[in-house]
Short mmCIF file of C-alpha atoms in Angstrom, two decimals:
data_model
loop_
_atom_site.label_atom_id
_atom_site.label_comp_id
_atom_site.label_asym_id
_atom_site.label_seq_id
_atom_site.Cartn_x
_atom_site.Cartn_y
_atom_site.Cartn_z
CA MET K 1101 42.03 4.14 59.59
CA ALA K 1102 45.53 3.07 60.84
CA GLY K 1103 48.01 2.44 58.02
CA GLY K 1104 46.64 4.92 55.44
CA GLY K 1105 43.45 6.27 53.95
CA ARG K 1106 40.23 4.42 53.17
CA PRO K 1107 40.42 1.57 50.63
CA PRO K 1108 38.89 2.24 47.21
CA PRO K 1109 35.30 1.09 46.76
CA ALA K 1110 34.79 -2.46 45.54
CA ALA K 1111 33.39 -1.31 42.18
CA ALA K 1112 36.56 0.70 41.54
CA ARG K 1113 38.71 -2.37 42.24
CA GLY K 1114 36.88 -4.34 39.53
CA HIS K 1115 35.37 -7.02 41.82
CA ARG K 1116 32.54 -7.44 44.28
CA PRO K 1117 33.04 -7.35 48.06
CA GLY K 1118 33.76 -10.88 49.18
CA GLY K 1119 35.56 -11.83 45.95
CA GLY K 1120 34.45 -12.86 42.46
CA HIS K 1121 34.62 -10.95 39.19
CA ALA K 1122 31.96 -8.61 37.94
CA ASP K 1123 29.48 -10.07 35.46
CA PRO K 1124 30.48 -9.57 31.81
CA PRO K 1125 28.47 -7.02 29.84
CA GLY K 1126 26.43 -9.63 27.95
CA VAL K 1127 24.98 -11.30 31.08
CA PRO K 1128 22.14 -9.60 32.95
CA GLY K 1129 23.08 -10.45 36.49
CA ARG K 1130 24.74 -7.39 38.05
CA PRO K 1131 26.35 -5.60 35.07
CA PRO K 1132 29.17 -3.06 35.42
CA LEU K 1133 28.27 0.44 36.52
CA VAL K 1134 28.00 2.02 33.03
CA ILE K 1135 25.75 -0.75 31.73
CA ARG K 1136 23.73 -0.77 34.97
CA SER K 1137 23.03 2.89 34.33
CA ARG K 1138 21.91 2.23 30.75
CA LEU K 1139 19.92 -0.82 31.83
CA ALA K 1140 18.20 1.20 34.52
CA ARG K 1141 17.19 3.78 31.94
CA GLY K 1142 15.93 1.02 29.65
CA ALA K 1143 13.99 -0.66 32.44
CA LEU K 1144 12.52 2.69 33.46
CA ALA K 1145 11.42 3.18 29.87
CA LEU K 1146 9.76 -0.21 29.93
CA THR K 1147 8.09 0.57 33.25
CA GLY K 1148 6.91 3.94 32.00
CA ALA K 1149 5.38 2.20 28.99
CA GLY K 1150 3.55 -0.26 31.20
CA GLY K 1151 6.46 -2.68 30.96
CA LEU K 1152 8.11 -5.10 33.32
CA GLY K 1153 10.51 -3.22 35.55
CA ILE K 1154 14.08 -4.36 36.27
CA ALA K 1155 13.24 -7.72 37.89
CA GLY K 1156 10.69 -8.68 35.28
CA PHE K 1157 13.04 -7.43 32.56
CA ALA K 1158 15.77 -9.85 33.64
CA VAL K 1159 13.30 -12.74 33.86
CA THR K 1160 12.02 -12.00 30.37
CA LEU K 1161 15.52 -12.02 28.91
CA HIS K 1162 16.17 -15.52 30.31
CA ARG K 1163 12.75 -17.01 29.60
CA PRO K 1164 12.72 -19.59 26.74
CA GLY K 1165 10.79 -18.56 23.68
CA PRO K 1166 7.64 -20.13 22.22
CA PRO K 1167 7.63 -23.77 21.05
CA VAL K 1168 9.32 -24.42 17.69
CA PRO K 1169 7.54 -27.44 16.17
CA ALA K 1170 9.47 -27.09 12.89
CA PRO K 1171 12.69 -25.23 12.02
CA VAL K 1172 12.15 -21.52 11.43
CA ALA K 1173 14.43 -19.74 8.97
CA VAL K 1174 15.14 -16.15 9.98
CA THR K 1175 16.78 -13.82 7.48
CA VAL K 1176 18.74 -10.74 8.56
CA ASP K 1177 19.20 -8.34 5.66
CA GLU K 1178 22.34 -6.29 5.25
CA GLY K 1179 21.92 -2.95 7.02
CA GLU K 1180 18.59 -3.94 8.61
CA ARG K 1181 17.67 -2.05 11.79
CA PHE K 1182 17.85 -4.20 14.91
CA ALA K 1183 14.31 -3.21 15.90
CA ASP K 1184 13.11 -4.61 12.57
CA VAL K 1185 15.07 -7.81 13.14
CA ALA K 1186 13.44 -8.24 16.55
CA ALA K 1187 10.00 -7.52 15.10
CA ASP K 1188 10.60 -10.19 12.46
CA LEU K 1189 11.63 -12.70 15.15
CA ALA K 1190 8.34 -12.00 16.93
CA ARG K 1191 6.37 -12.19 13.68
CA GLN K 1192 7.86 -15.61 12.93
CA GLY K 1193 6.91 -16.88 16.37
CA VAL K 1194 10.33 -17.38 17.98
CA LEU K 1195 10.27 -14.27 20.22
CA ARG K 1196 7.39 -13.32 22.51
CA HIS K 1197 8.13 -9.62 23.00
CA PRO K 1198 10.62 -7.70 20.83
CA LEU K 1199 10.99 -4.63 23.07
CA PRO K 1200 13.06 -6.21 25.91
CA LEU K 1201 15.45 -7.68 23.35
CA VAL K 1202 15.78 -4.34 21.58
CA VAL K 1203 16.46 -2.52 24.87
CA TRP K 1204 19.02 -5.06 26.07
CA ALA K 1205 20.83 -5.07 22.71
CA ARG K 1206 20.95 -1.29 22.82
CA VAL K 1207 22.25 -0.94 26.38
CA THR K 1208 24.92 -3.59 25.75
CA ARG K 1209 25.75 -2.02 22.39
CA GLN K 1210 24.99 -5.23 20.49
CA ASP K 1211 22.20 -3.72 18.40
CA ARG K 1212 24.61 -3.16 15.52
CA GLY K 1213 26.25 -6.55 15.79
CA ALA K 1214 23.74 -8.69 13.89
CA HIS K 1215 25.31 -10.44 10.91
CA TRP K 1216 23.29 -10.48 7.71
CA GLY K 1217 22.43 -13.94 6.48
CA GLU K 1218 20.04 -16.74 7.31
CA TYR K 1219 19.67 -18.42 10.71
CA LEU K 1220 17.68 -21.56 11.46
CA ILE K 1221 15.92 -21.65 14.81
CA THR K 1222 15.27 -25.28 15.74
CA ARG K 1223 14.34 -25.02 19.43
CA PRO K 1224 12.91 -22.45 21.85
CA LEU K 1225 15.53 -19.79 22.61
CA SER K 1226 15.47 -17.06 25.22
CA PRO K 1227 15.93 -13.47 24.03
CA LEU K 1228 19.55 -13.63 25.21
CA GLU K 1229 20.12 -16.84 23.25
CA LEU K 1230 18.50 -15.31 20.18
CA LEU K 1231 20.77 -12.29 20.50
CA ALA K 1232 23.83 -14.54 20.68
CA ARG K 1233 22.52 -16.47 17.68
CA ILE K 1234 22.04 -13.51 15.35
CA THR K 1235 25.24 -11.76 16.42
CA GLY K 1236 27.15 -14.94 15.62
CA PRO K 1237 27.95 -16.31 12.16
CA PRO K 1238 24.93 -17.23 10.00
CA ASP K 1239 24.31 -20.80 8.92
CA PRO K 1240 26.37 -21.92 5.90
CA LEU K 1241 24.47 -21.90 2.62
CA HIS K 1242 24.31 -24.73 0.10
CA ALA K 1243 23.53 -23.99 -3.53
CA VAL K 1244 21.31 -25.85 -5.99
CA VAL K 1245 20.95 -25.02 -9.67
CA VAL K 1246 17.51 -25.51 -11.23
CA PRO K 1247 17.82 -25.27 -15.05
CA GLU K 1248 15.07 -23.96 -17.31
CA GLY K 1249 12.54 -26.41 -18.67
CA ARG K 1250 12.68 -29.00 -15.91
CA THR K 1251 9.44 -30.58 -14.74
CA LEU K 1252 8.21 -30.39 -11.18
CA ARG K 1253 9.43 -33.92 -10.51
CA ASP K 1254 12.82 -33.05 -11.97
CA VAL K 1255 13.06 -30.03 -9.65
CA VAL K 1256 12.11 -32.13 -6.62
CA GLY K 1257 14.81 -34.62 -7.57
CA LEU K 1258 17.42 -31.86 -7.81
CA LEU K 1259 16.47 -30.46 -4.39
CA ALA K 1260 16.61 -33.92 -2.83
CA ALA K 1261 19.97 -34.68 -4.46
CA ALA K 1262 21.33 -31.42 -3.03
CA GLY K 1263 20.50 -32.63 0.48
CA PHE K 1264 17.50 -30.43 1.31
CA GLY K 1265 15.15 -33.32 2.07
CA SER K 1266 13.54 -36.33 0.47
CA GLU K 1267 11.54 -36.20 -2.75
CA GLU K 1268 8.54 -37.41 -0.75
CA SER K 1269 8.78 -34.50 1.69
CA PHE K 1270 8.81 -31.96 -1.15
CA LEU K 1271 5.94 -33.68 -2.97
CA CYS K 1272 3.95 -33.72 0.26
CA VAL K 1273 4.17 -29.91 0.42
CA LEU K 1274 3.43 -29.48 -3.28
CA GLN K 1275 0.31 -31.64 -3.01
CA ASP K 1276 -0.98 -29.85 0.09
CA PRO K 1277 -4.13 -27.82 -0.79
CA ARG K 1278 -3.25 -25.34 1.97
CA PHE K 1279 0.14 -24.60 0.41
CA LEU K 1280 -1.38 -24.21 -3.06
CA ALA K 1281 -4.10 -21.91 -1.76
CA GLU K 1282 -1.72 -19.75 0.30
CA GLU K 1283 0.57 -19.32 -2.71
CA ASP K 1284 -2.41 -18.63 -5.01
CA LEU K 1285 -1.43 -21.57 -7.22
CA PRO K 1286 -3.81 -23.64 -9.34
CA PRO K 1287 -5.43 -26.55 -7.47
CA ALA K 1288 -3.85 -28.90 -10.02
CA GLY K 1289 -0.38 -28.08 -8.70
CA ALA K 1290 2.74 -25.92 -8.89
CA GLU K 1291 4.07 -27.14 -12.24
CA GLY K 1292 5.30 -24.08 -14.13
CA TYR K 1293 5.65 -21.89 -11.05
CA LEU K 1294 8.92 -23.23 -9.55
CA PHE K 1295 11.16 -20.68 -11.16
CA PRO K 1296 14.47 -21.99 -12.55
CA ASP K 1297 17.42 -20.24 -10.94
CA THR K 1298 20.38 -20.78 -8.62
CA TYR K 1299 19.23 -20.96 -5.00
CA ALA K 1300 21.18 -21.12 -1.74
CA PHE K 1301 19.79 -22.25 1.62
CA PRO K 1302 21.07 -23.81 4.84
CA LEU K 1303 20.66 -27.58 4.56
CA ALA K 1304 18.09 -27.71 7.36
CA THR K 1305 15.80 -25.16 5.69
CA PRO K 1306 12.18 -26.40 5.76
CA GLN K 1307 11.02 -27.76 2.41
CA GLU K 1308 8.03 -25.43 2.44
CA ARG K 1309 10.27 -22.36 2.75
CA ILE K 1310 12.40 -23.49 -0.21
CA LEU K 1311 9.34 -24.01 -2.39
CA ARG K 1312 7.82 -20.69 -1.33
CA SER K 1313 11.08 -18.98 -2.31
CA MET K 1314 10.89 -20.54 -5.77
CA VAL K 1315 7.27 -19.47 -6.26
CA GLN K 1316 8.12 -15.95 -5.05
CA ARG K 1317 10.97 -15.83 -7.55
CA PHE K 1318 8.45 -16.64 -10.28
CA ARG K 1319 6.26 -13.76 -9.11
CA ASP K 1320 9.26 -11.42 -9.11
CA VAL K 1321 9.92 -12.29 -12.77
CA PHE K 1322 6.36 -12.54 -14.09
CA THR K 1323 5.58 -8.93 -13.31
CA PRO K 1324 2.25 -7.08 -13.56
CA ALA K 1325 3.51 -5.66 -16.86
CA LEU K 1326 3.81 -9.18 -18.28
CA MET K 1327 0.37 -10.02 -16.91
CA LEU K 1328 -1.06 -7.04 -18.80
CA ARG K 1329 0.62 -8.22 -22.00
CA ALA K 1330 -0.90 -11.66 -21.50
CA ALA K 1331 -4.34 -10.11 -21.02
CA ASP K 1332 -3.88 -8.11 -24.25
CA LEU K 1333 -3.36 -11.45 -26.04
CA GLY K 1334 -6.47 -12.90 -24.42
CA LEU K 1335 -4.46 -15.14 -22.09
CA SER K 1336 -4.84 -15.66 -18.36
CA VAL K 1337 -1.68 -15.90 -16.28
CA HIS K 1338 -2.04 -19.68 -16.16
CA GLN K 1339 -2.46 -19.88 -19.93
CA ALA K 1340 0.56 -17.64 -20.46
CA VAL K 1341 2.70 -19.82 -18.19
CA THR K 1342 1.43 -22.92 -19.98
CA LEU K 1343 2.34 -21.41 -23.36
CA ALA K 1344 5.76 -20.40 -22.01
CA SER K 1345 6.37 -23.99 -20.89
CA LEU K 1346 5.70 -25.19 -24.45
CA VAL K 1347 8.09 -22.59 -25.84
CA GLU K 1348 10.75 -23.63 -23.30
CA SER K 1349 10.31 -27.30 -24.20
CA GLU K 1350 10.41 -26.76 -27.97
CA THR K 1351 13.55 -24.68 -28.43
CA PRO K 1352 16.79 -23.99 -26.57
CA ARG K 1353 17.55 -21.02 -28.85
CA ALA K 1354 16.87 -17.55 -27.49
CA GLU K 1355 16.38 -16.12 -30.99
CA GLU K 1356 13.64 -18.67 -31.73
CA ARG K 1357 11.48 -18.34 -28.65
CA ARG K 1358 9.33 -15.46 -29.90
CA LEU K 1359 8.90 -17.27 -33.24
CA VAL K 1360 7.73 -20.47 -31.54
CA ALA K 1361 5.35 -18.45 -29.36
CA ALA K 1362 3.97 -16.79 -32.49
CA VAL K 1363 3.35 -20.16 -34.17
CA PHE K 1364 1.36 -21.45 -31.21
CA LEU K 1365 -0.65 -18.23 -30.82
CA ASN K 1366 -1.41 -18.12 -34.55
CA ARG K 1367 -2.65 -21.71 -34.41
CA LEU K 1368 -4.77 -20.96 -31.34
CA ARG K 1369 -6.42 -18.04 -33.11
CA ARG K 1370 -7.24 -20.22 -36.12
CA GLY K 1371 -8.41 -23.20 -34.11
CA ILE K 1372 -5.58 -25.43 -35.37
CA PRO K 1373 -4.31 -28.11 -32.94
CA LEU K 1374 -0.93 -27.12 -31.52
CA GLN K 1375 0.61 -30.55 -32.24
CA SER K 1376 3.53 -30.05 -29.84
CA ASP K 1377 5.58 -33.21 -29.31
CA PRO K 1378 6.71 -32.26 -25.76
CA THR K 1379 3.07 -32.23 -24.63
CA VAL K 1380 2.73 -35.84 -25.80
CA LEU K 1381 5.84 -36.84 -23.86
CA TYR K 1382 4.62 -35.05 -20.72
CA GLY K 1383 1.21 -36.70 -20.77
CA ARG K 1384 2.56 -40.18 -21.34
CA GLU K 1385 3.33 -42.58 -18.50
CA GLY K 1386 7.05 -42.84 -17.83
CA ARG K 1387 7.86 -39.69 -19.81
CA ASP K 1388 10.97 -41.09 -21.50
CA ARG K 1389 12.18 -39.17 -24.54
CA THR K 1390 11.30 -41.78 -27.20
CA LEU K 1391 8.22 -40.73 -29.16
CA THR K 1392 6.30 -43.09 -31.45
CA ARG K 1393 3.65 -42.40 -34.08
CA ALA K 1394 1.18 -44.31 -31.93
CA ASP K 1395 1.87 -41.87 -29.07
CA LEU K 1396 0.72 -38.98 -31.25
CA HIS K 1397 -2.74 -40.53 -31.58
CA ARG K 1398 -3.06 -41.77 -27.99
CA PRO K 1399 -5.40 -39.35 -26.17
CA THR K 1400 -4.23 -37.84 -22.88
CA PRO K 1401 -5.23 -34.54 -21.23
CA PHE K 1402 -1.91 -33.06 -22.44
CA ASN K 1403 -1.68 -34.47 -25.98
CA THR K 1404 -2.10 -31.40 -28.20
CA TYR K 1405 -2.44 -33.65 -31.25
CA THR K 1406 -5.79 -34.87 -29.87
CA ILE K 1407 -7.07 -31.94 -27.79
CA PRO K 1408 -7.98 -28.43 -28.95
CA GLY K 1409 -6.05 -25.44 -27.67
CA LEU K 1410 -3.53 -25.38 -24.87
CA PRO K 1411 -3.02 -28.29 -22.48
CA PRO K 1412 -4.66 -27.89 -19.05
CA GLY K 1413 -1.46 -26.63 -17.45
CA PRO K 1414 2.30 -26.15 -17.88
CA ILE K 1415 4.46 -29.10 -18.92
CA ALA K 1416 7.67 -27.67 -17.41
CA ASN K 1417 8.97 -24.72 -15.44
CA PRO K 1418 9.88 -21.99 -17.94
CA GLY K 1419 12.60 -19.40 -17.49
CA ARG K 1420 12.44 -15.65 -17.91
CA ALA K 1421 13.09 -15.62 -21.68
CA SER K 1422 10.26 -18.05 -22.44
CA LEU K 1423 7.84 -16.25 -20.12
CA GLU K 1424 8.60 -12.98 -21.88
CA ALA K 1425 8.36 -14.57 -25.35
CA ALA K 1426 4.95 -16.06 -24.57
CA VAL K 1427 3.46 -12.61 -24.05
CA ASP K 1428 5.55 -10.85 -26.70
CA PRO K 1429 5.42 -13.10 -29.79
CA ALA K 1430 7.19 -12.19 -33.01
CA PRO K 1431 4.99 -10.35 -35.55
CA VAL K 1432 4.97 -13.20 -38.10
CA ASP K 1433 2.30 -15.37 -39.73
CA TYR K 1434 4.10 -18.69 -39.25
CA LEU K 1435 1.93 -21.73 -38.51
CA TYR K 1436 4.53 -24.52 -38.66
CA PHE K 1437 8.07 -25.36 -37.65
CA VAL K 1438 10.23 -28.45 -37.96
CA ALA K 1439 13.46 -29.31 -36.15
CA ARG K 1440 16.63 -29.30 -38.23
CA GLY K 1441 18.43 -31.60 -35.84
CA ASP K 1442 20.94 -29.03 -34.61
CA GLY K 1443 18.69 -27.25 -32.11
CA THR K 1444 17.29 -24.83 -34.68
CA HIS K 1445 14.03 -24.97 -36.66
CA THR K 1446 12.65 -24.11 -40.08
CA PHE K 1447 9.49 -21.99 -39.88
CA SER K 1448 6.74 -21.91 -42.49
CA SER K 1449 3.49 -20.02 -43.08
CA THR K 1450 1.75 -22.65 -45.24
CA LEU K 1451 1.34 -26.40 -45.10
CA ALA K 1452 2.92 -26.75 -48.56
CA ALA K 1453 6.04 -24.87 -47.46
CA HIS K 1454 6.17 -26.91 -44.27
CA ASN K 1455 5.92 -30.21 -46.14
CA ALA K 1456 8.68 -29.07 -48.49
CA ALA K 1457 10.90 -28.22 -45.50
CA VAL K 1458 10.23 -31.63 -43.96
CA ALA K 1459 11.05 -33.40 -47.22
CA HIS K 1460 14.26 -31.40 -47.59
CA LEU K 1461 15.41 -32.26 -44.08
CA ARG K 1462 14.70 -35.95 -44.66
CA ARG K 1463 16.85 -35.91 -47.81
CA VAL K 1464 19.67 -34.12 -45.99
CA ARG K 1465 19.61 -36.61 -43.11
CA ARG K 1466 20.00 -39.53 -45.49
#
């Protein structure tokens, strides 16, 4: 050619013949030569496995995912393999086929770019959009503290106040027989099984996911070893949790929990009513903290002054220490305790000693 040798090929000049820049590596139009080579190998692998081929591969990457009727929370764990992340996306119903996403992430070297954290998927996303989502920053987390000994309604109020949804939306889940059955909870409800802890979720996390996390936390703490201890005491899991809720409600002192558990278990063995004031408060309408003598004699399903044995279910959500105390009571013969007014109690083995302790405390308080 006049004027010098042949011009360099278009690919070497960094643009297509006729003008326009080459597609960036993250867009499956006509990728640069190195990525085209990797993509071709990936597409051949798909074809060899009965897959889609190059054209179908590109269509699949752009095709919107399945419908998302409610937000789906996807968690990427630190160090998790990308193939496992993609499989989890498919398992949660936001990705039709994980293999094309895995191949594309690998050929574009994005398979190690997923950030660990939680992502909320609120609409159908194509595999490319999902890849951009999980290689971007995770959703910000908002914390809520659930203290020990709170009732189910207290917990719902805390979650609502933290901005995770209305009290009604949480109660709707907690009263759903499907939810209770799937979580293997008593038909009467989840009281006692919403484990007290500090939790962190994106604000748009579905209420059901939050509650499932709390129940799972309970299961993490109330281990098979604790279940065996409960069985050795003649208690079912539900009875052990119920007893733990009484322990939690009676004393804030760690050193007293096993003593309180022993008192209740000793009374159960002897057929003596438990006579726990917190059960009266729980069973009463309104549940304010003022207790009258008339309340002690007013029969309710939870009033352990008027019913034999344990109440039908937990009266609060106990923490780890109370759960452990309920199945590992102190080796004592105490049958009574009375509050000293400073958060501690005086324990007695006989009614005479108990009455003397009560009389002494009354004199001191005067």
